[in-house]
mmCIF file of C-alpha atoms in Angstrom:
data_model
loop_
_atom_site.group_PDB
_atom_site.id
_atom_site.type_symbol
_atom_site.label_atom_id
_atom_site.label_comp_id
_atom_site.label_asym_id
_atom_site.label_seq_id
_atom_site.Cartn_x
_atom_site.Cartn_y
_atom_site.Cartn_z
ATOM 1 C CA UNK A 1 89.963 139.622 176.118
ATOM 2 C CA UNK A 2 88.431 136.175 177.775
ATOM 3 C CA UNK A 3 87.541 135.847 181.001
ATOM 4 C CA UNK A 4 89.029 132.757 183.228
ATOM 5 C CA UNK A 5 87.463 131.065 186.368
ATOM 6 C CA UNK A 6 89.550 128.756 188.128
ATOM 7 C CA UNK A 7 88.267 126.680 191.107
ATOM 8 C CA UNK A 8 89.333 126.202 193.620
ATOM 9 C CA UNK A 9 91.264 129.473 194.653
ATOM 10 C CA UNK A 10 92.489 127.721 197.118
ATOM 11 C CA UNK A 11 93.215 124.813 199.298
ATOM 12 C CA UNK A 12 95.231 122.782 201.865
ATOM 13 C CA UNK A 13 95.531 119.346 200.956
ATOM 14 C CA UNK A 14 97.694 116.221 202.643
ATOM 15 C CA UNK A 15 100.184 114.319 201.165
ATOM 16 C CA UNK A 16 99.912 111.490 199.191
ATOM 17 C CA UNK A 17 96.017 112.808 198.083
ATOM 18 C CA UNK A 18 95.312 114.273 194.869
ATOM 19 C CA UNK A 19 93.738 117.779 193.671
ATOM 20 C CA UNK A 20 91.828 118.595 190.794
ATOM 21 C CA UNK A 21 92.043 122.257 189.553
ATOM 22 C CA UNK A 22 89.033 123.585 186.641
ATOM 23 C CA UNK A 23 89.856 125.947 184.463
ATOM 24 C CA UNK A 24 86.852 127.737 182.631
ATOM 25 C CA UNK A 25 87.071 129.976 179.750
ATOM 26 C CA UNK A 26 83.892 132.625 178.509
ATOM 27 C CA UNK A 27 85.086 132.350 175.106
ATOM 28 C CA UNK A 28 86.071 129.118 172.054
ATOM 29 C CA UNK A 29 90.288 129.439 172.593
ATOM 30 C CA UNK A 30 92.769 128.217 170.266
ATOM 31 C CA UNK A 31 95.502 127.285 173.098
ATOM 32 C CA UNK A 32 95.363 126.691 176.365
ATOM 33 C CA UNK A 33 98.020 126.354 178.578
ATOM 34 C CA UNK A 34 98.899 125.280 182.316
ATOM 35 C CA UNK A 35 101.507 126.758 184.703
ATOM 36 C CA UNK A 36 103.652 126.110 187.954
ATOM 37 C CA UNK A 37 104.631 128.932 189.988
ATOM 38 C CA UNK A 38 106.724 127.953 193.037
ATOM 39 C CA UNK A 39 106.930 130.074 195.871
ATOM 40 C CA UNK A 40 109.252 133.160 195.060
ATOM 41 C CA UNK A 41 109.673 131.563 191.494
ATOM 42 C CA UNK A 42 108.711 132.645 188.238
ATOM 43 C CA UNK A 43 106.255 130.873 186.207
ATOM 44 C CA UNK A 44 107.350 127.493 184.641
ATOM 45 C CA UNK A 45 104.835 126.038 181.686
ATOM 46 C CA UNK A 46 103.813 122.192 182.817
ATOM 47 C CA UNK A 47 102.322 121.349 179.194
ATOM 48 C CA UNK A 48 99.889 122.742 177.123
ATOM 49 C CA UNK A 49 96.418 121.361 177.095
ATOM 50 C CA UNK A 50 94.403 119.908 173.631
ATOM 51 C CA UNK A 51 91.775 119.756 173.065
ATOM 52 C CA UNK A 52 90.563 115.953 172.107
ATOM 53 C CA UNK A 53 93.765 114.278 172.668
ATOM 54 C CA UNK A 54 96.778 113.907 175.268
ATOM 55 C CA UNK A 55 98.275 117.137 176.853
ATOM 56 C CA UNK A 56 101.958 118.139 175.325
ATOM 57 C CA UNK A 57 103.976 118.686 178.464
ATOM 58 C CA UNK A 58 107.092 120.075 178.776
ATOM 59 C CA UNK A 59 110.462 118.537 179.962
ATOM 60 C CA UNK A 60 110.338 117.488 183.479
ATOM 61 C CA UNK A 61 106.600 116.957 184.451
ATOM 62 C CA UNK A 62 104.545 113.853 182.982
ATOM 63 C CA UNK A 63 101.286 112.815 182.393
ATOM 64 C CA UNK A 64 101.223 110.472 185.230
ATOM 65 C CA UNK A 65 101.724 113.452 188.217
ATOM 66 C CA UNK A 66 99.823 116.324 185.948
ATOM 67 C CA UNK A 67 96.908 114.809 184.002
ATOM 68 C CA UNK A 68 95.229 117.198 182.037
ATOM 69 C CA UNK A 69 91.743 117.293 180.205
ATOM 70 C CA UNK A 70 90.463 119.451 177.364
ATOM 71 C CA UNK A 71 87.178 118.172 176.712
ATOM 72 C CA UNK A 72 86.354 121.213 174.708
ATOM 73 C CA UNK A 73 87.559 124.255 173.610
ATOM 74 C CA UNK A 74 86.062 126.497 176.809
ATOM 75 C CA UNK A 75 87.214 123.517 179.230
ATOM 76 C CA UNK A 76 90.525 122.503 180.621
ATOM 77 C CA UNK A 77 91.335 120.105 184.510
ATOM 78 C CA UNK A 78 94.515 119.714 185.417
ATOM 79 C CA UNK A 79 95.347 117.087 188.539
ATOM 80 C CA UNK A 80 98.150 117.198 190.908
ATOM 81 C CA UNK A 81 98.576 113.853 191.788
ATOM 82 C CA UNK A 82 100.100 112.195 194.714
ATOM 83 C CA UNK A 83 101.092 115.409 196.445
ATOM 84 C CA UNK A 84 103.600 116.203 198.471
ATOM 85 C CA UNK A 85 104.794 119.424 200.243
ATOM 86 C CA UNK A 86 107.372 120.105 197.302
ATOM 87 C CA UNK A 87 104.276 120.623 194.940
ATOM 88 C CA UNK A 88 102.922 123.538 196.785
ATOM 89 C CA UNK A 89 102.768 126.341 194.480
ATOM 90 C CA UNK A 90 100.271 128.370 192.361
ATOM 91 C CA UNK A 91 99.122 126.990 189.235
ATOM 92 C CA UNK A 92 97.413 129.110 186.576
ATOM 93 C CA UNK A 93 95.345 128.544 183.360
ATOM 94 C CA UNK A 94 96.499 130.729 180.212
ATOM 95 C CA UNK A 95 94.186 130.857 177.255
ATOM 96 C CA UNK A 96 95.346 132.770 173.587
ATOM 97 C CA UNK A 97 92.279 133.527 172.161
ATOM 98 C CA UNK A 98 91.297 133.357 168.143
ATOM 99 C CA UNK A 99 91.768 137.143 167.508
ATOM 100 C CA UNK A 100 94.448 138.405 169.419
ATOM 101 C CA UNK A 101 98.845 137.661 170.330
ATOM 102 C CA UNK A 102 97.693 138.461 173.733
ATOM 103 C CA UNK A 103 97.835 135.401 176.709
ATOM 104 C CA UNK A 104 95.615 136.003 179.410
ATOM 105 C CA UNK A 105 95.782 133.952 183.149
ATOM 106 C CA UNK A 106 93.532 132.083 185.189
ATOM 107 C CA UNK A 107 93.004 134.034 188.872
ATOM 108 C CA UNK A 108 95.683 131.231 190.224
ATOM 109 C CA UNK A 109 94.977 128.446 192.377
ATOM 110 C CA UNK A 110 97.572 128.635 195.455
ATOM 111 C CA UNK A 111 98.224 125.264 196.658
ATOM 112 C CA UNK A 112 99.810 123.867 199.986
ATOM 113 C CA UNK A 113 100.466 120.544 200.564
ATOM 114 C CA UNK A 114 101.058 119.601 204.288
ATOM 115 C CA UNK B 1 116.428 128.503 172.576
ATOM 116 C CA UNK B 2 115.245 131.424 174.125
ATOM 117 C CA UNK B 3 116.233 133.684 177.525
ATOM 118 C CA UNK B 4 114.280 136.256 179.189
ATOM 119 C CA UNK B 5 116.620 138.742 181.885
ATOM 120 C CA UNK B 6 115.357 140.624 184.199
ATOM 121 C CA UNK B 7 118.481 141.966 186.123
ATOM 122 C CA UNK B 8 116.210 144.351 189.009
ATOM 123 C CA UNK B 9 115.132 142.184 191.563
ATOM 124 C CA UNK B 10 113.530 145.101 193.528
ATOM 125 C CA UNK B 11 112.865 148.573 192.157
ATOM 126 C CA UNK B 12 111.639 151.658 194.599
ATOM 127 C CA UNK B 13 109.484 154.347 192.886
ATOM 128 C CA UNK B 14 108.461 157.384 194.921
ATOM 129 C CA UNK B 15 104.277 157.675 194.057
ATOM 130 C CA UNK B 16 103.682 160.043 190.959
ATOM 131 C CA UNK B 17 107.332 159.260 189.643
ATOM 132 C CA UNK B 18 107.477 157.222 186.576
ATOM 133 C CA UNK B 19 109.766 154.479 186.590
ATOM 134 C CA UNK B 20 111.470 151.842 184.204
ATOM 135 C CA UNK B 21 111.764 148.139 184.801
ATOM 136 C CA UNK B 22 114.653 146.412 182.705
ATOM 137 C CA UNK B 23 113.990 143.315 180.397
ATOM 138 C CA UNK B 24 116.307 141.919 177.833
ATOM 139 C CA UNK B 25 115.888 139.023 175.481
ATOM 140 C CA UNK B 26 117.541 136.401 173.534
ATOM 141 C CA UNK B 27 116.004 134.742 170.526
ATOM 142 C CA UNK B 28 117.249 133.234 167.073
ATOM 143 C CA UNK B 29 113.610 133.440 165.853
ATOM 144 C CA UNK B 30 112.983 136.607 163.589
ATOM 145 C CA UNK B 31 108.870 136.392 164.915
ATOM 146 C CA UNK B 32 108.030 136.907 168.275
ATOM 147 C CA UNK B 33 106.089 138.789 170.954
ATOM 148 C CA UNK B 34 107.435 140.343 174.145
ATOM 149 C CA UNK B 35 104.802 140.874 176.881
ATOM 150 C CA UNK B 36 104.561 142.610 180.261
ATOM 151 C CA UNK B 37 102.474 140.816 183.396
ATOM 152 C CA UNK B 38 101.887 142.455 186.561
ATOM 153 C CA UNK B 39 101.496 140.095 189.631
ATOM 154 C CA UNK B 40 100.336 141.268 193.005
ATOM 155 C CA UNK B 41 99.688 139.608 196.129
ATOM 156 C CA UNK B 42 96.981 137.685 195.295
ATOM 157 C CA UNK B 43 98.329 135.845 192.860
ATOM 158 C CA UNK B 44 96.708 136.619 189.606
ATOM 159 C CA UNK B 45 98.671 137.636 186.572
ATOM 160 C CA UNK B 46 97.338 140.932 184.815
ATOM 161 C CA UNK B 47 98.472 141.781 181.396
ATOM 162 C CA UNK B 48 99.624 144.885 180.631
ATOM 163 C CA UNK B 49 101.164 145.465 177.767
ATOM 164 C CA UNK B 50 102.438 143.644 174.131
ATOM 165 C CA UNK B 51 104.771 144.179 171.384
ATOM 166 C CA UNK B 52 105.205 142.353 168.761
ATOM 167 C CA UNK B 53 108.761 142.065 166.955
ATOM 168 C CA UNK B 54 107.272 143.330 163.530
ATOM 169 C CA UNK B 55 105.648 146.195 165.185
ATOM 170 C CA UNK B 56 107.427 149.803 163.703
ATOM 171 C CA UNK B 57 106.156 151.964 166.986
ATOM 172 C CA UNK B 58 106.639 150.741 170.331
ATOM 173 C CA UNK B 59 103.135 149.867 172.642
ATOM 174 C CA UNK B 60 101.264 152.200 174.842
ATOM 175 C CA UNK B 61 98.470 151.371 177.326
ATOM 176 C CA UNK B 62 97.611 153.759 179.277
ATOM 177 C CA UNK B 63 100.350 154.578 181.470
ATOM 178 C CA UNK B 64 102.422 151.780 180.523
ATOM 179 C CA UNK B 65 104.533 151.616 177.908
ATOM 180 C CA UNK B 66 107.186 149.697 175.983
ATOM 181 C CA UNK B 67 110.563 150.891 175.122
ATOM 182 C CA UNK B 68 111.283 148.417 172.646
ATOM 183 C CA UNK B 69 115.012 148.290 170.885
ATOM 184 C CA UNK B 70 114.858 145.042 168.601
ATOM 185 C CA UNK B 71 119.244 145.664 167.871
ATOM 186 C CA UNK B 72 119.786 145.665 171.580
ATOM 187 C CA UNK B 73 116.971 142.804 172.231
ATOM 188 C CA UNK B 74 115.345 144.920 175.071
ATOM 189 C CA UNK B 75 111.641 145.367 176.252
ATOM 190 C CA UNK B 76 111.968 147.756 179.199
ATOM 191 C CA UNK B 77 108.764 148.550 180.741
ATOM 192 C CA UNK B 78 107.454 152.481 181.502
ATOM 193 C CA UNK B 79 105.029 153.141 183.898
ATOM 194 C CA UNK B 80 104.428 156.496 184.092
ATOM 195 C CA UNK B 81 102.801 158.458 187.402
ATOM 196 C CA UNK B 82 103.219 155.696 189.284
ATOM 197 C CA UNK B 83 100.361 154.347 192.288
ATOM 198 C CA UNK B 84 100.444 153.242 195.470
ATOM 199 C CA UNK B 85 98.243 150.284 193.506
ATOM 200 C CA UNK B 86 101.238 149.426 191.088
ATOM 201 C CA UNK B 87 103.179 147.640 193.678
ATOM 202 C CA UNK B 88 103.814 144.276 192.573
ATOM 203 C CA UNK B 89 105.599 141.438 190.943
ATOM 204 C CA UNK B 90 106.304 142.525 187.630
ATOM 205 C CA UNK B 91 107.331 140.165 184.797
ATOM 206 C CA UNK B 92 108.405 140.191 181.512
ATOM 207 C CA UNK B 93 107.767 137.513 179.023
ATOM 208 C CA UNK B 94 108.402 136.253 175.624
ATOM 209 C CA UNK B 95 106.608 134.127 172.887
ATOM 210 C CA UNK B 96 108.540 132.250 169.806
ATOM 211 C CA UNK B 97 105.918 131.983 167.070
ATOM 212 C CA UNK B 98 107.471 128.802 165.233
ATOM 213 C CA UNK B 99 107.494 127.328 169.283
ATOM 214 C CA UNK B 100 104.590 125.934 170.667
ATOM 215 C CA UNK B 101 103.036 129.236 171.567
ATOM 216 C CA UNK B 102 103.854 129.110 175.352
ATOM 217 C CA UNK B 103 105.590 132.267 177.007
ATOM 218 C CA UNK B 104 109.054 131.940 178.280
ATOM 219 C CA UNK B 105 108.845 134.152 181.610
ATOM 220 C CA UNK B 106 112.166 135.962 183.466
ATOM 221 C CA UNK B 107 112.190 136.218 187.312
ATOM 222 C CA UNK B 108 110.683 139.230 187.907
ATOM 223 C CA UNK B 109 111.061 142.750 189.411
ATOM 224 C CA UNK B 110 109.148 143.604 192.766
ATOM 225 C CA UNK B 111 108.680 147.346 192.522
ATOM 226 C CA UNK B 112 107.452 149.219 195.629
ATOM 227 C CA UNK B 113 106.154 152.621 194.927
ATOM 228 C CA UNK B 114 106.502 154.734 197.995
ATOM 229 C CA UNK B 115 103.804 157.356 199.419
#
């Protein structure tokens, strides 16, 4: 399995600022992936980050709200961008690592935007 | 494209009971992995359990288990002697393997095991 930091865990932030969430893998990981997770919602995949070149992200979010970097295969930022409350959620890091089907998950960082 | 059910929003266990949460799928892709996460309060996602659609015998870890039925495109999750630690947001989840790899998750099933 890999082990994922995220940072922060947490925080309050005010709208119209912006928020930059690290994701931090032990291991070298094929894919890595970001997710939304709105309050009492299921998970919802914002795009999936490569490494080297722009983020693939899925229908409904762009790259100018959710940049994402992937400087290198341990290494992934994704930014939440001109908040507002509506963008409160959780947002987790998933990795798939070389050897294994399994996807693992970041710890979460729980976001709420006043 | 591809559907993940979960038809249980809430399931009530009584502790030491084993108990099954539902999960049904819908895919046109012959490859592809079905996966069980457990969520608690915190936040983080644990994984549990896999299955992958080639796989002859269904997946055991621990006391979790997958009752896997490819003709009736169902993934129910077992949990066997169930803890007071098991209650959480449980969710099933599904991965195309000509897709882009990401998992396709359904709503969830809070189960509440009872002392």
């Amino acid at each position: 399995s890999a082990v994922i930091s995220q940072k922060p865990s947490r925080d309050i932030c005010q709208r119209g600022t912006s928020l930059t969430i690290q994701c931090q893998v032990d291991s070298q990981v094929t894919m890595m992936f970001w997710y939304r997770q709105q309050p009492g919602q299921s998970l919802t995949l914002i795009a999936t980050a490569n490494q080297g070149s722009e983020a693939t992200y899925e229908s409904g979010f762009v790259i100018d709200k959710f940049p994402i970097s992937r400087p290198n295969l341990t290494f992934s930022t994704l930014t939440v961008s001109n908040m507002s409350p509506e963008d409160s959620s959780i947002y987790l890091c998933s990795v798939e690592t070389r050897d294994t089907d399994t996807q693992y998950f970041g710890p979460g960082t729980r976001l709420t935007v006043l | 494209a591809q559907k993940i059910t979960q038809t249980q929003p809430g399931m009530f266990v009584q502790e030491k009971e084993a108990v099954t949460l539902d999960c049904t799928y819908d895919t046109s892709d012959p490859s592809y992995g079905l996966f069980w996460y457990k969520q608690p309060s915190s936040g983080e996602m644990i994984f549990l359990i896999y299955q992958g659609s080639y796989d002859q015998q269904n997946a055991t870890e621990g006391r979790y288990s997958l009752n896997f039925q490819k003709a009736r495109k169902s993934a129910n999750l077992v949990i066997s002697a169930s803890q007071l630690g098991d209650s959480a947001m449980y969710f099933c989840a599904m991965r195309v393997r000509g897709g882009a790899n990401n998992l396709f998750f359904g709503t969830g099933t809070r189960l509440t095991v009872i002392p």
